[in-house]
XYZ file of C-alpha atoms in Angstrom:
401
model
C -35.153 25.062 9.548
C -37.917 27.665 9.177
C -35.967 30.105 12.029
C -33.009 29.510 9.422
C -35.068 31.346 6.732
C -35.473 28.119 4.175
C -38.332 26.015 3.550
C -36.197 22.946 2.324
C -32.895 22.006 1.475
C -31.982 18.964 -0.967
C -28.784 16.788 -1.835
C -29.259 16.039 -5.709
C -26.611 13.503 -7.423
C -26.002 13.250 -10.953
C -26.244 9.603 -12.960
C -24.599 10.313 -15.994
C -25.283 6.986 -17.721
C -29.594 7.917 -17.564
C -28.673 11.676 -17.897
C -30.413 12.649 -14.897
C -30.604 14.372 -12.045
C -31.692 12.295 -8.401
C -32.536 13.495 -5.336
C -30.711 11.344 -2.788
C -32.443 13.335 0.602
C -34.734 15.919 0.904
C -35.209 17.962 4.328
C -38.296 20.273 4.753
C -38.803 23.061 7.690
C -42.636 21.831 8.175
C -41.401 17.911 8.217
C -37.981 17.213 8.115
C -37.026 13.989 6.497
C -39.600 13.938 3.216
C -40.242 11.834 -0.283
C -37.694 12.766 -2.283
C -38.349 14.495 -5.878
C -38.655 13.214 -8.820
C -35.469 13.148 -11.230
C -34.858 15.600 -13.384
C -33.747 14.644 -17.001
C -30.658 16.788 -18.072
C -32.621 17.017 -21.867
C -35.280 19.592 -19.534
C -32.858 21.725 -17.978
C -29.907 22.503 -20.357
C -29.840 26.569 -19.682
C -30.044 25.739 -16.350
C -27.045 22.827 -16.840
C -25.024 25.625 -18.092
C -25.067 27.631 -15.459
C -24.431 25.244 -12.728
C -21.510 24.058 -14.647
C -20.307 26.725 -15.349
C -20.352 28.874 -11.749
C -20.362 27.517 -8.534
C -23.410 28.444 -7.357
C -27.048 29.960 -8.873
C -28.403 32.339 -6.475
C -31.787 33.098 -7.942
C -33.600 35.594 -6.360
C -37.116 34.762 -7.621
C -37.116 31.476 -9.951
C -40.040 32.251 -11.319
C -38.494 35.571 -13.158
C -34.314 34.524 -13.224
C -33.601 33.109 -16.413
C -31.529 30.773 -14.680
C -33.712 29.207 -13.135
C -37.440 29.211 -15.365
C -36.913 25.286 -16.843
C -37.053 24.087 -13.091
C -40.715 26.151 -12.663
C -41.868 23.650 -15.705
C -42.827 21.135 -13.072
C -39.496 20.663 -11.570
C -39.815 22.883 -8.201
C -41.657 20.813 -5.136
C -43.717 23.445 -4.404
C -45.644 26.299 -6.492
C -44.599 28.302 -3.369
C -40.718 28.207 -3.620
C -40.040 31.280 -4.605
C -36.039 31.517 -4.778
C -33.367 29.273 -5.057
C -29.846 29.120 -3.707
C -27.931 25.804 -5.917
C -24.249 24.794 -5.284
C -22.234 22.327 -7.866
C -20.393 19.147 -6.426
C -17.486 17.996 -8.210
C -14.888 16.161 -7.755
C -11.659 16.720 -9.503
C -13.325 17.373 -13.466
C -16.811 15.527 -12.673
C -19.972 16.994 -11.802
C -20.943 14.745 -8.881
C -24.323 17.087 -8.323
C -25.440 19.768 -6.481
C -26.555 20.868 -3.054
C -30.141 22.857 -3.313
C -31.833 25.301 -0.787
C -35.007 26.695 -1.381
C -36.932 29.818 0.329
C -40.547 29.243 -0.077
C -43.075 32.381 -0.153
C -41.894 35.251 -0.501
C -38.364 35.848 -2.786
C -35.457 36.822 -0.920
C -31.780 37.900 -1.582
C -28.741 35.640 -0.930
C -25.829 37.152 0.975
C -22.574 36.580 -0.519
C -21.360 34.968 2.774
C -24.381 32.825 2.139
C -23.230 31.503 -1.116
C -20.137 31.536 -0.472
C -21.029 29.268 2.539
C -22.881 26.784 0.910
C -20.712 26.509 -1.934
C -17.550 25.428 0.106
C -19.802 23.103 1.781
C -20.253 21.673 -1.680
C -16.343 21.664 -2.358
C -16.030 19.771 0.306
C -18.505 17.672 -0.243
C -16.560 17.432 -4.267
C -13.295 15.853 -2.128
C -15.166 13.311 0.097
C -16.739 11.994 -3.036
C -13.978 12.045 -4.929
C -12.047 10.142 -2.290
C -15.124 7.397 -1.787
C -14.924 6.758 -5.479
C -11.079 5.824 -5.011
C -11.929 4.132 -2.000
C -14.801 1.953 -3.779
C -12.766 1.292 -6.848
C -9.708 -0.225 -5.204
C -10.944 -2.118 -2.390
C -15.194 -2.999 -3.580
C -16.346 -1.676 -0.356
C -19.539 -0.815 -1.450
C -21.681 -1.528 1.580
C -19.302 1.080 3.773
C -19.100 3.733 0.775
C -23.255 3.274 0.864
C -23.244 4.293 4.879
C -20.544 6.842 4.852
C -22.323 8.496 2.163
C -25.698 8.520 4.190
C -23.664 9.667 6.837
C -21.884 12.487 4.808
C -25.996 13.465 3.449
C -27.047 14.316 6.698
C -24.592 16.078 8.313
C -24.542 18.051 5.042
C -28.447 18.747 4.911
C -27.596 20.294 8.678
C -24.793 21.975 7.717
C -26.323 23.753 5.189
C -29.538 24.699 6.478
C -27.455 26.091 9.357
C -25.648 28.046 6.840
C -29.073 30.197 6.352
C -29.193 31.448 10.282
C -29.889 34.840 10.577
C -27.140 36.571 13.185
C -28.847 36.229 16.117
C -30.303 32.970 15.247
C -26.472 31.875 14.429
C -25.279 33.123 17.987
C -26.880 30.610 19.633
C -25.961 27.355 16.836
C -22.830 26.779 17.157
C -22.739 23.255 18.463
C -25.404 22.290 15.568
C -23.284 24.026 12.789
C -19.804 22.455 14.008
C -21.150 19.107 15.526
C -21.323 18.094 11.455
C -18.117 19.167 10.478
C -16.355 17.288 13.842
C -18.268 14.180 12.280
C -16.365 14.709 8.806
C -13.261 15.437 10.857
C -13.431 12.367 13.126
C -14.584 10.527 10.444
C -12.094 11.135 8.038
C -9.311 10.469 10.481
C -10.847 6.725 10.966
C -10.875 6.773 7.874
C -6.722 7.185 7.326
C -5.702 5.536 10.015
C -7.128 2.628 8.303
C -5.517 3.388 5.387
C -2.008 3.589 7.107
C -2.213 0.536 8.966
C -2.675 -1.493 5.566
C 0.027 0.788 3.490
C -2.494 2.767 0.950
C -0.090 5.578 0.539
C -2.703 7.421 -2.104
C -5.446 6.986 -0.014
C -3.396 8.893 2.786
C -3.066 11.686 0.854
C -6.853 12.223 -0.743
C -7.957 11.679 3.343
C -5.193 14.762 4.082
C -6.780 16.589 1.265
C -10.325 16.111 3.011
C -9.382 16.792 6.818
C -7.281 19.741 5.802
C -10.465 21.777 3.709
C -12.903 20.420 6.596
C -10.904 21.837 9.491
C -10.136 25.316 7.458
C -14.338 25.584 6.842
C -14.320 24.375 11.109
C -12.124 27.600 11.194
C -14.007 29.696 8.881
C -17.489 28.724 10.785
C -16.397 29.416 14.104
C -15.047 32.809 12.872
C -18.292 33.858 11.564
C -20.277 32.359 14.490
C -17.981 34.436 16.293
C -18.825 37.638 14.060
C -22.910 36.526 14.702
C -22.804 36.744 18.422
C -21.124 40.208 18.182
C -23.025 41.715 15.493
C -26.072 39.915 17.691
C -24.936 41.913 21.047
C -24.383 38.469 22.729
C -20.560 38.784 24.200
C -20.384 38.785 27.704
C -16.952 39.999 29.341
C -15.535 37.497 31.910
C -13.129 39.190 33.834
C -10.473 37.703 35.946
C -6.638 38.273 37.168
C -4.722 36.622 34.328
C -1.012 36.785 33.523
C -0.479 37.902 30.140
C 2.736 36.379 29.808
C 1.305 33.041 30.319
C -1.717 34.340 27.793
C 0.831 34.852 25.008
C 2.604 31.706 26.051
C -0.622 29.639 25.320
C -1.230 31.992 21.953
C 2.385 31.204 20.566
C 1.885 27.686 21.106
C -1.735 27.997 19.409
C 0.064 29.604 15.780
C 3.530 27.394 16.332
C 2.201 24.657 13.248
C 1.461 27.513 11.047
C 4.480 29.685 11.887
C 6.714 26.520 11.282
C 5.138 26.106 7.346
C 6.022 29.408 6.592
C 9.330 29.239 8.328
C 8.682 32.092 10.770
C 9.916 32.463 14.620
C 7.323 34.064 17.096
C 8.969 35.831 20.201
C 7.371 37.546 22.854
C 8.428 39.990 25.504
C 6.002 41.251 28.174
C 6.944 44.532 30.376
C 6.852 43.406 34.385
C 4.126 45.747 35.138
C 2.556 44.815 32.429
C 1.796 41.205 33.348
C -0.502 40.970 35.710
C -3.948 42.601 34.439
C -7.790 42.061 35.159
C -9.615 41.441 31.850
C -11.550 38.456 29.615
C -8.874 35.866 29.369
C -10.997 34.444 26.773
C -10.856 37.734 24.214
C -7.463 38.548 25.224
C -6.559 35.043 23.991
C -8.529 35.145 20.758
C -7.212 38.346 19.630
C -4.044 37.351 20.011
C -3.965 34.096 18.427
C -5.739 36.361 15.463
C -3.047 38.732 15.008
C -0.279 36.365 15.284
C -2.108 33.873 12.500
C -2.431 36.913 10.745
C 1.275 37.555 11.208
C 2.347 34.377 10.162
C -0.198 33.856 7.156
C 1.507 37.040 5.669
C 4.885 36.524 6.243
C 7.410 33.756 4.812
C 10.630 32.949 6.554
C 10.663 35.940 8.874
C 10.215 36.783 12.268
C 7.117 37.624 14.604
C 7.828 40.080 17.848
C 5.066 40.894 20.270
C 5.977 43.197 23.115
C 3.293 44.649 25.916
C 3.981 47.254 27.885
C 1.800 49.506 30.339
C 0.854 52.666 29.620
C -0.784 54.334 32.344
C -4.421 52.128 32.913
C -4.005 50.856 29.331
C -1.526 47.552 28.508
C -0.535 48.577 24.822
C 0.127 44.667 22.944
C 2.362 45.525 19.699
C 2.706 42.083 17.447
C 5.057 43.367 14.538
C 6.157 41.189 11.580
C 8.103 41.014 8.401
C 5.691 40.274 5.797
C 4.145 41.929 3.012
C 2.979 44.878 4.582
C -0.738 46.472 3.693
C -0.799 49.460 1.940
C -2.151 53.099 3.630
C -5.432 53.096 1.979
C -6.579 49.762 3.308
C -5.630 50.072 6.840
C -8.818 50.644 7.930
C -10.356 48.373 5.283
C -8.979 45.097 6.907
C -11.324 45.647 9.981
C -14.341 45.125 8.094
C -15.899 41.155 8.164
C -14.861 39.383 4.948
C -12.051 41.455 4.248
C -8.753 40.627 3.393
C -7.351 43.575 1.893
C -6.853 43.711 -1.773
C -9.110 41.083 -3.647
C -6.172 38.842 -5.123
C -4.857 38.407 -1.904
C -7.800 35.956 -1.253
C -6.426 34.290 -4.063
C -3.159 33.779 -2.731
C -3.816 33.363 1.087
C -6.643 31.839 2.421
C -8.962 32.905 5.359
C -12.503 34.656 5.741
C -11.326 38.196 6.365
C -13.197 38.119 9.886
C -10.142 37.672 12.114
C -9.418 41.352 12.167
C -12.603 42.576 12.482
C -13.435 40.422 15.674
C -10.224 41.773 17.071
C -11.562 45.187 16.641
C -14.937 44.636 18.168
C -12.918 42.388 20.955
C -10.953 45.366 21.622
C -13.715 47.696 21.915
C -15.129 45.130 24.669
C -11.522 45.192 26.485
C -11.821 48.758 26.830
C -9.592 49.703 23.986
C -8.595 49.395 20.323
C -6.559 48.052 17.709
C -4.705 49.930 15.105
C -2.371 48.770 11.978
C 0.854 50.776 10.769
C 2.705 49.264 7.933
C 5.330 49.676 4.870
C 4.482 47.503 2.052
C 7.350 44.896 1.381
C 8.614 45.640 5.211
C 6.519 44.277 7.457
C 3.122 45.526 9.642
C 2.890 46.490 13.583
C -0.520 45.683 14.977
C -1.361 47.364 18.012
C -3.718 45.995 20.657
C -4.531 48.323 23.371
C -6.696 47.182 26.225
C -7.659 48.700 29.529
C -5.147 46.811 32.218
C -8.082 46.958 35.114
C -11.167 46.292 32.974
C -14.378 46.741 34.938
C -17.417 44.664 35.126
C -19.956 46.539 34.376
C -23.234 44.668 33.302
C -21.305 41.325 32.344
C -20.846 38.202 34.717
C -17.621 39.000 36.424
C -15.465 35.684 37.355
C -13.869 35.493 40.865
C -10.317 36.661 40.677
């Protein structure tokens, strides 16, 4: 944890009936597992309360000076050392459940806002799992397996989120600690329903779907921005082989086909004979596609999805063109930035990180080419993926064709 750039993280619940706050499992960088703080009366704190009701998360640079954050240096903070604080709320449905606490001990440092943003969805999710334990509890009294779910749920949490604090070249080289939690929750979860199928607990069912469906879309969002780490990191390699691209768009259709059915969209593809057979990194080709066409089908309802490739001298020019929304001139360029998404109440609408796009780009750039957007807004968008059709292996492991 003290690579990850925190000194301790915390999972605090709330017991409304003593008007506290407990710490359930405390997880220092020096120690690990440690004693767990004292609680903290909700009488001591109610400036603080407000805020962490009220937002989703306090990021407070330095404790000792945010206003947010000065009851908990009155004796509440483990050390005299922490010097900023990074809260999250859990809740589930209208209850405040507790909150998730990271602390950076020594010096005061900013929080990104993919940082918060980070460790709040972590506590979202953490909001439905609790909320769906509490129905489970209350209907069937299965107290002793809410009691080791829970400690389950704790520590894959406490890993989550300290992973959440990686620098980018730290994160490059995490991924199996930062998803290996959320397959748990996944896995999990899906024990979890088929239990509740076999003996006919129909709203049980649906608070489980509720829970696997926001744990695989954070699975999604982490992998994205792992993916964004080992670029912005320099860690890609290029893997070149002979690959068919046909065959490459065949496995990329099939990839998108669940999401292209809920929005009631068709994906076709048509790939140019001498376009077909090209050396590059089947791996990147792959990604970027499957990125483009979810991006295609996110933005489009009930329309269709074309992708041609064709060869244009030594480049293969991959055109996936849709009928959706469109994006307007002056945020063309815009979209290829990480944790964009356009205009800002489109996150509102659709969801996603806003990194798809902009590891096409840097894919591209590793292929030997580029990617470029042309649109009319309420029309549809072409996306443009050029790539060199004989990529060389130059400094990179090269796989035998």
């Amino acid at each position: 944890m003290a690579t990850l750039g925190v000194g301790r993280c915390s999972l605090w619940l709330a017991d409304p009936g003593a008007r506290k706050l407990v710490c359930q499992r405390a997880v220092s960088a020096r120690l690990g597992l440690v004693p767990t703080a004292a609680p903290i009366p909700f009488d001591a704190i109610p400036i603080y309360l407000d805020h962490i009701l009220s937002t989703r998360a306090v990021d407070a640079h330095h404790c000792w000076v945010d206003p947010r954050t000065l009851e908990l240096t009155g004796g509440f903070l483990s050390e005299k050392t922490v010097m900023s604080v990074l809260d999250a709320r859990v809740r589930a449905a209208d209850r405040f459940v507790g909150l998730i606490s990271c602390e950076a001990l020594t010096t005061p440092r900013l929080w990104r806002p993919e940082e918060v943003g980070f460790v709040a969805s972590i506590a979202d999710l953490l909001g439905q799992v609790a909320l769906t334990e509490s129905l489970r509890q209350e209907r069937n009294g299965l107290e002793e397996r809410v009691k080791e779910r829970t400690a389950e749920l704790e520590a894959a949490t406490a890993v989550a989120q300290a992973a959440n604090q990686a620098k980018s070249r730290f994160i490059a080289n995490m991924s199996h600690e930062l998803r290996t939690p959320l397959n748990a929750i996944v896995g999990y979860t899906e024990l979890m329903r088929e239990t509740a199928v076999e003996f006919g607990r129909d709203d049980d069912i649906a608070d489980h779907d509720k829970v696997l469906a926001a744990a695989r879309n954070l699975l999604s969002q982490i992998s994205s921005l792992l993916d964004l780490s080992r670029i912005e990191a320099n860690r890609t390699e290029r893997t070149v082989s002979t690959l068919s691209l046909r065959a490459v768009l065949q496995e990329a259709q099939d990839l998108v086909a669940p999401m292209a059915a809920r929005n009631g969209n068709t994906v076709v593809y048509a790939v140019a004979p001498d376009a077909d057979l090209i050396r590059s990194d089947r791996d990147k080709v792959l990604q970027c596609l499957v990125n483009l066409l979810s991006n295609a089908c996110k933005f489009t309802r009930n329309g269709q999805i074309v992708v041609t490739a064709n060869r244009f001298g030594p480049a293969v020019a991959i055109a996936v063109r849709d009928t959706g929304i469109g994006v307007p001139a002056h945020l063309r360029e815009e979209i290829f930035k990480p944790i964009s998404q356009g205009e800002e109440g489109l996150s509102k609408s659709y969801s996603g990180t806003g990194l798809g796009l902009a590891i096409v780009r840097s894919h591209a750039v590793a292929l030997g080419g580029t990617v470029q957007c042309d649109s009319t807004p309420g029309q549809g968008s072409v996306f443009t993926l050029t790539i060199a059709a004989q990529l060389t292996a130059t400094a990179e492991h090269c796989a035998a064709a």
